[in-house]
Coordinates of C-alpha atoms and ligand atoms in Angstrom, one line a residue:
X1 CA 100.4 127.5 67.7
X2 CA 103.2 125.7 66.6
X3 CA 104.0 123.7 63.8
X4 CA 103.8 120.0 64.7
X5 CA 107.1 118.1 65.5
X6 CA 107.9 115.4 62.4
X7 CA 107.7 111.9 64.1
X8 CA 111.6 111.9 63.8
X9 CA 111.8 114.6 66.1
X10 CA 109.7 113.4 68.4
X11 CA 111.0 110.0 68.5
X12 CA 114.3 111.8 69.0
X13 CA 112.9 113.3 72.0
X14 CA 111.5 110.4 73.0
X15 CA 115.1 108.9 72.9
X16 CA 116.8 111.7 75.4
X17 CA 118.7 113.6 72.7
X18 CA 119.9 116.2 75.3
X19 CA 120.7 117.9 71.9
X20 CA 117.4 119.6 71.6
X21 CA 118.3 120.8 74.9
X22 CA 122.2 121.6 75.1
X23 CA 122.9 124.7 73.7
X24 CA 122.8 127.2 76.5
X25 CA 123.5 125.5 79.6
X26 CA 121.3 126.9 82.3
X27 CA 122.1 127.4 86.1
X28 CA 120.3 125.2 88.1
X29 CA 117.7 127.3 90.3
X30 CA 118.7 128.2 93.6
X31 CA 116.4 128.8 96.8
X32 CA 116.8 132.7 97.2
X33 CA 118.1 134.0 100.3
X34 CA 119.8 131.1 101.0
X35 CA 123.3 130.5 100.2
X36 CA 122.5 126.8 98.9
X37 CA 122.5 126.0 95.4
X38 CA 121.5 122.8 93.7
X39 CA 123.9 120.5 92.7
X40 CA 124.8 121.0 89.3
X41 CA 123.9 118.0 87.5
X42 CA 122.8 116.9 84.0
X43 CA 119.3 117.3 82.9
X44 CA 118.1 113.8 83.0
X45 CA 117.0 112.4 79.5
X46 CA 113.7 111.2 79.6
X47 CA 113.5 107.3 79.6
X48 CA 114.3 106.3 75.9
X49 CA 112.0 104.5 73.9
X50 CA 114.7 101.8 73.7
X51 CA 114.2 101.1 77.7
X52 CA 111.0 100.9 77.5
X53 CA 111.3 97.7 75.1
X54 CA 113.8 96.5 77.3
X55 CA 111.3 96.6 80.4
X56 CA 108.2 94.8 78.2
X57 CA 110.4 92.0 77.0
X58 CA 112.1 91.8 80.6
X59 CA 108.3 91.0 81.4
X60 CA 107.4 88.9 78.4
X61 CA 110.1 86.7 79.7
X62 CA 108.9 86.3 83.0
X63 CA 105.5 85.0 82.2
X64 CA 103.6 82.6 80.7
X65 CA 102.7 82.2 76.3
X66 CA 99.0 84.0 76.2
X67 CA 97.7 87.2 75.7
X68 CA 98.9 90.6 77.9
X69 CA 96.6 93.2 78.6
X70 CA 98.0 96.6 79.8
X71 CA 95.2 99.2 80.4
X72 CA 96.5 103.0 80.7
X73 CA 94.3 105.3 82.9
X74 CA 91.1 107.0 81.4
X75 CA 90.3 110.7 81.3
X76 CA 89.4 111.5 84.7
X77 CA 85.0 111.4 85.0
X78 CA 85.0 114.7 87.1
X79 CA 86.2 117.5 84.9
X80 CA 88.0 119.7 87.3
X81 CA 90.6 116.6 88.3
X82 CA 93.6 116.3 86.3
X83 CA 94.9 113.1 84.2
X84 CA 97.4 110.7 86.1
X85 CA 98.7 108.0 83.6
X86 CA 98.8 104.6 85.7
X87 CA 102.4 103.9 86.4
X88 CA 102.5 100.0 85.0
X89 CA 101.3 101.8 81.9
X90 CA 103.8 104.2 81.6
X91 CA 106.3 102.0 82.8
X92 CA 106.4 99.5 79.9
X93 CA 105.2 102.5 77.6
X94 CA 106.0 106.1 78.0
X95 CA 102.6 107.1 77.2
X96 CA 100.6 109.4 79.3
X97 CA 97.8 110.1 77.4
X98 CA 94.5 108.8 78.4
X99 CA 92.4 106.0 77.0
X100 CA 95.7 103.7 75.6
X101 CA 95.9 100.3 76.1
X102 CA 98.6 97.3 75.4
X103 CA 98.1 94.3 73.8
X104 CA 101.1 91.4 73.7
X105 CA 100.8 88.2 72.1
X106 CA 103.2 85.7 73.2
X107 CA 103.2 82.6 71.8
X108 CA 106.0 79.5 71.1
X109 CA 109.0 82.5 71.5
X110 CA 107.1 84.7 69.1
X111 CA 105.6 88.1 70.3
X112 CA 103.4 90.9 69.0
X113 CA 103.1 93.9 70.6
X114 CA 100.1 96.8 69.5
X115 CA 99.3 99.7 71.1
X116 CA 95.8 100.9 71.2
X117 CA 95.4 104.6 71.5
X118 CA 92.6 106.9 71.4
X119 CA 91.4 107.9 67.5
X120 CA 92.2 111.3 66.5
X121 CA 88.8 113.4 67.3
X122 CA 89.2 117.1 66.4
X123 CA 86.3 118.3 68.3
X124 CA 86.8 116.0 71.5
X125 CA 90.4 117.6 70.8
X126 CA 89.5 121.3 71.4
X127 CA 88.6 120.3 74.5
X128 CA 91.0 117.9 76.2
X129 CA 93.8 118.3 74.1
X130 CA 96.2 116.9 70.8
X131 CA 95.6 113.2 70.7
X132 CA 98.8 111.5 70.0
X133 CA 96.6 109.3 67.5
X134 CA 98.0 105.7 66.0
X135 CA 100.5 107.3 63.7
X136 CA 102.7 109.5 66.1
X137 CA 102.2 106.9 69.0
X138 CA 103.6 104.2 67.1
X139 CA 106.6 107.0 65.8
X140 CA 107.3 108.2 69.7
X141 CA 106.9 104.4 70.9
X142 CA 108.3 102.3 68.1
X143 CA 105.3 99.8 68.8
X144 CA 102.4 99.3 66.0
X145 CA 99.5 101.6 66.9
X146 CA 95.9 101.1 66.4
X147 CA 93.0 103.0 67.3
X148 CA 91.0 102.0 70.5
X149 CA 87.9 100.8 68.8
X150 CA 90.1 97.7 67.8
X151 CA 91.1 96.3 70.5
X152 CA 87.8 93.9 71.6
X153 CA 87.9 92.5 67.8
X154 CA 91.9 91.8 68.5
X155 CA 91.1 90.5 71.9
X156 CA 88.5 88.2 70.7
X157 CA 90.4 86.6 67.7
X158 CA 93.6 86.2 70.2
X159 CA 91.7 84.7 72.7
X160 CA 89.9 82.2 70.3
X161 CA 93.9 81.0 69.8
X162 CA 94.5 81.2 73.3
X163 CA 92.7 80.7 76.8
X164 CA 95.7 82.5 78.8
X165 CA 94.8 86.0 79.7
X166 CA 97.1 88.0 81.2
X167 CA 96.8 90.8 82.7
X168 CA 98.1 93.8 85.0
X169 CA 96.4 96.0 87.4
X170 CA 97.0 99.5 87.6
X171 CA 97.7 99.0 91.8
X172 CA 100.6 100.9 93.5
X173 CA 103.8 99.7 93.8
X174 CA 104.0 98.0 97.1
X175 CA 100.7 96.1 96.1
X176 CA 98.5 98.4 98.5
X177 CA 95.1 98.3 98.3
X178 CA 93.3 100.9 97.1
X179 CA 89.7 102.4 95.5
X180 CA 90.8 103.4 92.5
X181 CA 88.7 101.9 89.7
X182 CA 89.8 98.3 88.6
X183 CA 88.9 98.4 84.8
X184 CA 91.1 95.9 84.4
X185 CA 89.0 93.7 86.6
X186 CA 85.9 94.6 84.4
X187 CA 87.5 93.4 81.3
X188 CA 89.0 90.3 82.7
X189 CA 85.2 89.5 83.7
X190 CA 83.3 90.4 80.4
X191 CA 85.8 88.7 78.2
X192 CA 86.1 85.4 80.6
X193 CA 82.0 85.4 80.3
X194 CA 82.3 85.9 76.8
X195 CA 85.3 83.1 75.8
X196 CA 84.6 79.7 77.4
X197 CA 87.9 78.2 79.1
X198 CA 88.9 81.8 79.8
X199 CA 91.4 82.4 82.8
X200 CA 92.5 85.3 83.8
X201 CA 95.9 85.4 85.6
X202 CA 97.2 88.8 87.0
X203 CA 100.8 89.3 86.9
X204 CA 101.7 92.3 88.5
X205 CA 104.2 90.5 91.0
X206 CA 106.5 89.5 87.8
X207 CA 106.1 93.4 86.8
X208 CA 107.2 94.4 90.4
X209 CA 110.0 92.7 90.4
X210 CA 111.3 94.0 86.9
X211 CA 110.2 97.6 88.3
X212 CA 112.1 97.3 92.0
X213 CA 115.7 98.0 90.8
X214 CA 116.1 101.1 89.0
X215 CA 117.8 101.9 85.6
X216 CA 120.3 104.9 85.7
X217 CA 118.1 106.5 84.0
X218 CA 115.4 106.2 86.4
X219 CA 117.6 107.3 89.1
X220 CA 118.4 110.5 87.6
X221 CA 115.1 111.2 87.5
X222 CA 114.4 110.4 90.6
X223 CA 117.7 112.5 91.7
X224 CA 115.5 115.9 90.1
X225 CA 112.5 115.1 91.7
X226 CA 114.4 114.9 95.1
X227 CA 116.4 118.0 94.4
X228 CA 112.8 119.4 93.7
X229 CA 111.3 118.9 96.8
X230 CA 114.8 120.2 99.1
X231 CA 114.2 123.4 96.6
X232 CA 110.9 123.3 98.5
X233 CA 111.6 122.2 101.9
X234 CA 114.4 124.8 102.3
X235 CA 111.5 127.1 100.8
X236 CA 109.3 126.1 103.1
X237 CA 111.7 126.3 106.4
X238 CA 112.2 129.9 105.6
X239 CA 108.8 131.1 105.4
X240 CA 107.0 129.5 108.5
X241 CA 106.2 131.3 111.1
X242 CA 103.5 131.7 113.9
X243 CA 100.1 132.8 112.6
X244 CA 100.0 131.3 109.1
X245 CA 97.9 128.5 107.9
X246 CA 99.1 124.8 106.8
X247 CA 97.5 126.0 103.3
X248 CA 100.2 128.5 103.2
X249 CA 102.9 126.1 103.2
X250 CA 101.2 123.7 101.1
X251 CA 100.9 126.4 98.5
X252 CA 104.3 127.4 98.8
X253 CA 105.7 123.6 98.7
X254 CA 103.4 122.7 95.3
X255 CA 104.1 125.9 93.9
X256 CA 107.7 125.4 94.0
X257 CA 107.6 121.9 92.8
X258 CA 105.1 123.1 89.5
X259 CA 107.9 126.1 89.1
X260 CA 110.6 123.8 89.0
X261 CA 109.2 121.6 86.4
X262 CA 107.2 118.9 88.3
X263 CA 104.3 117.6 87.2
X264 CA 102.6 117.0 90.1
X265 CA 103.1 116.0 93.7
X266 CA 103.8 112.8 93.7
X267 CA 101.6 112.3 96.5
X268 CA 99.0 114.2 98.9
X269 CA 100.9 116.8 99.9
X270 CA 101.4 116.1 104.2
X271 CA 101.5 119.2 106.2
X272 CA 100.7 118.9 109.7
X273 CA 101.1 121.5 112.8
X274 CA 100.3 121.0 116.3
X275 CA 97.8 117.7 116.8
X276 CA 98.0 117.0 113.3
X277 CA 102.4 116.4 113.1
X278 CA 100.7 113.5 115.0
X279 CA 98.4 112.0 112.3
X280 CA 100.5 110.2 109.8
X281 CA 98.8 111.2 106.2
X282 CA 97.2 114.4 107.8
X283 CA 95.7 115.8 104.5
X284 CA 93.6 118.7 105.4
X285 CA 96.4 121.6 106.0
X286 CA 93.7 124.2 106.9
X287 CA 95.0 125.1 110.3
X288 CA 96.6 127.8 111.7
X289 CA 100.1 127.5 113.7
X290 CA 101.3 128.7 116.7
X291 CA 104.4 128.9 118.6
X292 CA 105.7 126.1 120.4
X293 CA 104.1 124.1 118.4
X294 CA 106.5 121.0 115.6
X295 CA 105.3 121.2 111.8
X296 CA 106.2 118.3 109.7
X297 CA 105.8 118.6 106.1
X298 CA 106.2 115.6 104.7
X299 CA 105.9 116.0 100.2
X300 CA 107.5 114.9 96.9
X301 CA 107.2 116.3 93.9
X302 CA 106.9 113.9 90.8
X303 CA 108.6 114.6 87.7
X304 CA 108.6 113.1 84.5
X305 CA 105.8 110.5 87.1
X306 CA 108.9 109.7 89.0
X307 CA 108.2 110.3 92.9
X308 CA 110.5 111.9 95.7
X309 CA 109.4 111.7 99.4
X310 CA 110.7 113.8 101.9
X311 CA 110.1 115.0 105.5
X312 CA 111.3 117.9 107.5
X313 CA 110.1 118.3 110.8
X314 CA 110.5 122.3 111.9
X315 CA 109.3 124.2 115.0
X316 CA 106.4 126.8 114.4
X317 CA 108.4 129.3 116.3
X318 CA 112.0 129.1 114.4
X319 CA 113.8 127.2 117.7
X320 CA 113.2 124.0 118.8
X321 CA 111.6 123.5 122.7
X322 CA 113.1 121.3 125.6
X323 CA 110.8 118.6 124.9
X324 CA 110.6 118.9 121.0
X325 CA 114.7 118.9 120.7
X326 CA 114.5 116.1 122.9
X327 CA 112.3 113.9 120.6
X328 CA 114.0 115.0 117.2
X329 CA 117.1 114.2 118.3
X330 CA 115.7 110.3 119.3
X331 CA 114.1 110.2 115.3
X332 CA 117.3 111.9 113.8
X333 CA 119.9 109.2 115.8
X334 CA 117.6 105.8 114.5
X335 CA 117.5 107.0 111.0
X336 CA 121.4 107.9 110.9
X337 CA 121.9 104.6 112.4
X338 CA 119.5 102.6 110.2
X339 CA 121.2 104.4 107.1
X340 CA 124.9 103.6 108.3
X341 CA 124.1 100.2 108.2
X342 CA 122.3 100.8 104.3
X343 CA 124.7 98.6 101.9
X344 CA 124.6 96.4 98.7
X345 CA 123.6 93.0 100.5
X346 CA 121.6 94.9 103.8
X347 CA 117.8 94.2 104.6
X348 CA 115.2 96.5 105.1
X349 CA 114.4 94.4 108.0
X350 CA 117.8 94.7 109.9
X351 CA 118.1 98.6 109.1
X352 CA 114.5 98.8 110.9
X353 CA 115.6 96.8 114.1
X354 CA 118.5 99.1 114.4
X355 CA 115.9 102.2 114.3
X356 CA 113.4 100.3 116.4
X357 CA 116.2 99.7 119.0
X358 CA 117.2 103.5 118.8
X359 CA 113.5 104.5 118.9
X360 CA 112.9 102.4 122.1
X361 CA 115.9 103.0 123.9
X362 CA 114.8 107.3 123.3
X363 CA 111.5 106.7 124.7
X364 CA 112.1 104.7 127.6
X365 CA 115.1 107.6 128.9
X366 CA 112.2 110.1 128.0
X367 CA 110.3 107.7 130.5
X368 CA 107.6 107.8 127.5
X369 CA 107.6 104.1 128.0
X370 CA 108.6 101.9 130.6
X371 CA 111.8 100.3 129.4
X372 CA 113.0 99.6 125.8
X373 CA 111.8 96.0 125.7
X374 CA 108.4 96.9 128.0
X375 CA 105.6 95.3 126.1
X376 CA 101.5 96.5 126.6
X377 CA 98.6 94.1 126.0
X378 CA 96.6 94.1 123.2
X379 CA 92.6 94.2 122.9
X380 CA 92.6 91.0 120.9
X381 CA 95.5 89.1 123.2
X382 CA 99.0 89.2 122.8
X383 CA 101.2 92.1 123.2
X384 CA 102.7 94.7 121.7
X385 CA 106.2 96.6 121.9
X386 CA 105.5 99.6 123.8
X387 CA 107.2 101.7 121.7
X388 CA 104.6 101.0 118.9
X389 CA 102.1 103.1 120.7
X390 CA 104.3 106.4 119.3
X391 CA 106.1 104.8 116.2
X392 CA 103.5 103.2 114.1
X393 CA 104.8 102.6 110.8
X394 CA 107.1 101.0 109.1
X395 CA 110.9 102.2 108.4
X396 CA 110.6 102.7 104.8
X397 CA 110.1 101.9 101.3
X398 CA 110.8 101.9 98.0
X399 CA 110.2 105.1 95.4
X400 CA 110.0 105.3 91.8
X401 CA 107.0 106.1 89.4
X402 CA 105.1 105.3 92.9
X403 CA 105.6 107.1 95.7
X404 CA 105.5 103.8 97.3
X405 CA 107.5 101.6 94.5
X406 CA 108.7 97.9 94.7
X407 CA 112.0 97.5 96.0
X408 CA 114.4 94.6 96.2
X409 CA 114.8 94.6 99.7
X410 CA 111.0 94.0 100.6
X411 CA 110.8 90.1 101.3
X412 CA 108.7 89.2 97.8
X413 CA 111.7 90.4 95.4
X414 CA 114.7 89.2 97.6
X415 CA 115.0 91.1 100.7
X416 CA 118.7 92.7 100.0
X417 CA 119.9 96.2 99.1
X418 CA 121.1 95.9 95.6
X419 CA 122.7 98.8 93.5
X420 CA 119.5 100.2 91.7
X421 CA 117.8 99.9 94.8
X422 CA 116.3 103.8 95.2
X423 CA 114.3 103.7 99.1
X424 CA 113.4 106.3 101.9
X425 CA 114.5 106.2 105.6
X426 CA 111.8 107.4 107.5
X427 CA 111.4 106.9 111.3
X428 CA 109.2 109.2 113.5
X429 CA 107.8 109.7 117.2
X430 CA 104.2 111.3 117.1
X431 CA 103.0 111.4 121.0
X432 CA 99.1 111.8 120.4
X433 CA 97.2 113.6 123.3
X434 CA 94.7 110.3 123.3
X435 CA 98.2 107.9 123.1
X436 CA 96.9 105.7 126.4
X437 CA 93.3 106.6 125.9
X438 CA 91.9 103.5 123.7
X439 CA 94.3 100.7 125.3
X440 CA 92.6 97.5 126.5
X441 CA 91.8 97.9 130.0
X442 CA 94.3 95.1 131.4
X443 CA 95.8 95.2 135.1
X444 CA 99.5 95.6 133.2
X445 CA 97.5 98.4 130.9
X446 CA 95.9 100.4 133.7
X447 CA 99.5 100.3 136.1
X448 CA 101.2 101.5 132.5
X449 CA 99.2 104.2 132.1
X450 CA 99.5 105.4 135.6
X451 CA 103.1 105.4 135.5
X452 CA 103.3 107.2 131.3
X453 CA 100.5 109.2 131.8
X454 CA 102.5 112.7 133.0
X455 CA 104.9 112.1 130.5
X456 CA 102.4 111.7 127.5
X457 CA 101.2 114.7 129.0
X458 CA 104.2 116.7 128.9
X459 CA 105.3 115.7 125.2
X460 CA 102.1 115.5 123.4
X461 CA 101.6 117.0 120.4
X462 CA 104.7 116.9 119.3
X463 CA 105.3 115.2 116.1
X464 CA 108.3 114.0 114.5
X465 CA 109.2 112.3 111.4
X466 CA 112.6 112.6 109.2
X467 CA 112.4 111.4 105.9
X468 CA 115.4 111.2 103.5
X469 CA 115.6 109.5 100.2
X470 CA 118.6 107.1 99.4
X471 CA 120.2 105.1 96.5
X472 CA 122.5 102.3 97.3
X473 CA 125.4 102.5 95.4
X474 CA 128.6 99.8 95.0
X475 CA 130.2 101.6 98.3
X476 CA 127.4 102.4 100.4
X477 CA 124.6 104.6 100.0
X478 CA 124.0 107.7 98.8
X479 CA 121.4 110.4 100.9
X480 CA 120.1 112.0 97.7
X481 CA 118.2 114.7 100.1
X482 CA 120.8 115.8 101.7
X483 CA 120.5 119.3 100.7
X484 CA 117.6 119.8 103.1
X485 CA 119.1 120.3 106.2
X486 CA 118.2 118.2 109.2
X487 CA 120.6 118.8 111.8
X488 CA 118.2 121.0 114.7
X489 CA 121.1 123.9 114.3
X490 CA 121.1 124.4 110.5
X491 CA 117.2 123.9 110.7
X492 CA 117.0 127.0 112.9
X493 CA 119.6 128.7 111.0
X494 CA 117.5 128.5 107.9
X495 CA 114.3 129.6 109.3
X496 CA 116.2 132.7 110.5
X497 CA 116.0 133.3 107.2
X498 CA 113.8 136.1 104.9
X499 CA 111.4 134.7 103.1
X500 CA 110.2 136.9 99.7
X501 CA 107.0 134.7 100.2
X502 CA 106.4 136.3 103.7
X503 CA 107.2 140.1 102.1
X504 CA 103.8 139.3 100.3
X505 CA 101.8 138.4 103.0
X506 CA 99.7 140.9 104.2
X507 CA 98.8 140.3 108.0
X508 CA 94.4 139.4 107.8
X509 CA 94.8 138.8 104.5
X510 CA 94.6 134.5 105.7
X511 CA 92.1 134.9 108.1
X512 CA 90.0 136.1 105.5
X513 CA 89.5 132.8 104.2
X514 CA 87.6 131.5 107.4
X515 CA 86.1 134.8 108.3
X516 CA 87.7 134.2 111.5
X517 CA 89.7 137.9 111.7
X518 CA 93.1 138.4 112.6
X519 CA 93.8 137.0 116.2
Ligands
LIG601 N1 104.5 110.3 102.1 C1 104.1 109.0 102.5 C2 105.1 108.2 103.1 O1 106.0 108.7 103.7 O2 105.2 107.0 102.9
MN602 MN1 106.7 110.7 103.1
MN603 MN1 107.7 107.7 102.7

């Protein structure tokens, strides 16, 4: 074991001194066998400790005098998952360790930040870990610490000043709903039961909009986790071939990001072949591939908690068919379209009618609908753009410590493009085999389906989706994930490729896993 860092030390590190780091400059890793290096840039500085007050008295001044909760996540229940901190936690903190919590009292301009962590507990500690413990947290944070067994006594006195609880929940970044456990909730309840007059008042939309446009320093490390996931992708495009399993790509994709220095994937890893490039978050990746057949691989690694999102859409067999080339090239011309018109000042909204258009126009010469404006009722009334029955989703989003961040351009912060804005562009065509199979039987349905039917027939299966990840910068916009090509000729030019991870794969060796024998 080492010797423990000093607090000075570790607050240094805390702070980005690259010093600690600088003295032999290291090449930047390069995906072997392929002549494409990564772009040599700086190794981002984690965010300081400085930013992180910044961000918590950007928030302070958005809401209300009263009392701020801030839970961080727990240790996971089930022992074999691993600990995600919950990313408005770490976002006005820096601290990943389980079991912390903020407290802020605001009150007539005057405000008093503590951080609860978890007490120091040597034999918990031979199990889970070094616990920061109040002294080095408030050293690394520069925020007065406390133990956790505190916090309800401080909660209780502040509250007998105040009746304004505040409070943020630990919900993604778009706001999406989701199971994840709601302690925050729980405590708003018991402590509203227990302090007559009580009110708790939520304010994760303030939070949101502090966390939608992204310091330099968070772009940078976005910028690594993007230049992770190429490292992958280009990975990934080599080694596929006919006969191996989605699980083999999935390894190879999180295996690259953890050798890299990700900590996770930022996401559920999306790797679809056949049927499943049609269903959007596909999440099984147990099936074998076959020729003729689109993969998409849609992943981002998180580092430092900060989430790239990328998709690559490849054939099974190395070139692409007729029909697949044919839909690509329909996804590939509405994303470059929607990102030429990406700017300082643009909206989500007008990039996505200008993919939509693209999108509908493609599928109507396909004859995979009937014209670009053609419209198909709906079970409950009204209608629906045909062209919805194949694009489903919307054109993009923001990313950040979320895979699915707040981003000024979404209607609730603004609805522009602004430098600092940090977003994906993302359109896709997925023709499912059941695509005019569960429409509301209407005269205008039934006469549609007649007409579409042998040209679902002839494209389906194949799904496509081409995601890049993009900052807006004072010119234009930058396509951080450019390095992973998406042009249908380089594509194939890569998977022409060796792969080392093919020179270890023994042929049966897969199969073994399902007992089903080589085929
Ligand atoms: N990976 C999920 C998405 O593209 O939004
Ligand atoms: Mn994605
Ligand atoms: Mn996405």
């Amino acid at each position: 074991m080492k010797t423990r860092l000093p607090s000075a030390a570790l607050a240094l590190m805390l702070a980005g001194a690259g010093a600690l780091h600088a003295q032999a400059p290291v090449p930047p890793p390069r995906a072997s066998a392929d002549a494409w290096t990564v772009p040599a840039t700086p190794p981002p500085a984690p965010i300081s400790r400085e930013e992180h007050a910044r961000r918590r008295a950007a928030l302070l001044a958005r809401v209300p005098d009263g009392v701020l909760v801030v839970l961080g996540a727990d240790e996971p229940e089930a022992d074999y998952m691993t600990f995600a901190q919950s990313s408005p936690f770490r976002y006005l903190t820096g601290v990943v360790e389980p079991g912390a919590a903020l407290v802020v009292e605001k009150s007539g301009g005057r405000v008093r930040e503590t951080l609860f962590v978890l007490p120091r507990n040597p034999a918990q500690e031979v199990w889970q870990g070094t616990r920061l413990g109040a002294e080095r947290a408030t050293a690394l944070t520069g925020i007065p610490a406390r133990t956790r067994d505190g916090m309800e006594a401080m909660l209780d006195s502040a509250l007998a000043r105040t009746p304004s609880l505040l409070l943020v929940s630990p919900l993604t970044g778009d706001g999406s709903a989701t199971e994840w456990l709601r302690p925050d909730q729980e405590l708003a309840a018991a402590l509203a039961a227990k302090h007559a007059g009580v009110e708790p008042r939520w304010v994760d939309d303030e939070l949101f909009a502090i966390r939608a446009v992204k310091s330099p320093a968070e772009l940078a490390l976005l910028r690594r986790a993007i230049l992770i996931t190429v490292l992958a992708q280009r990975a990934a495009m080599r080694a596929v071939e006919p006969g191996m399993n989605e699980f083999e790509v999935h390894a190879l994709i999180e295996g690259t990001f953890r050798r890299n220095g990700a900590e996770r994937p930022g996401f559920g890893s999306i790797v679809g072949s056949g049927p499943n490039s049609t269903t959007l978050h596909y999440r099984a990746a147990d099936r074998f591939m076959e020729a003729g057949e689109t993969l998409v691989m849609d992943v981002g690694a998180s580092y430092r908690g900060y989430s790239a999102d990328v998709t690559r859409t490849v054939p099974v067999g190395g070139r692409f068919t007729p029909e697949q080339r044919a839909v690509y090239e329909i996804v590939l011309a509405a994303q470059k379209a929607a990102e030429a018109e990406a700017r300082p000042g643009a909206t989500l909204g007008g990039i996505s009618q200008t993919a939509d258009r693209v999108i509908a126009t493609g599928l109507a010469r396909l004859g995979l609908i009937e014209a670009p404006d053609a419209t198909f009722d709906l079970a409950g009334g009204g209608t629906s753009p045909q062209h919805r029955m194949f694009y489903m989703h919307g054109l993009g989003h923001g990313i950040g410590l979320d895979v699915h961040d707040p981003e000024p351009a979404y209607p609730a912060y603004g609805g522009r493009f602004v430098v600092g804005s940090a977003f994906t562009i993302e359109p896709g065509i997925y023709v499912r085999a059941d695509a005019l199979d569960h429409l509301a039987d209407t005269p205008r349905n039934r006469a549609m389906i007649a007409k579409l039917r042998p040209v679902v027939q002839r494209y389906r299966n194949i799904g496509v989706r081409i995601e890049d990840d993009y900052f807006i910068t004072e010119g234009g916009v930058e396509r951080v994930s450019e390095g992973a090509p998406r042009e249908i000729a380089e594509i194939e030019a890569l998977m022409a490729r060796p792969s080392e991870w093919n020179a270890e794969r023994r042929e049966g060796v897969v199969e073994w896993y399902r007992g089903t024998g080589p085929r």
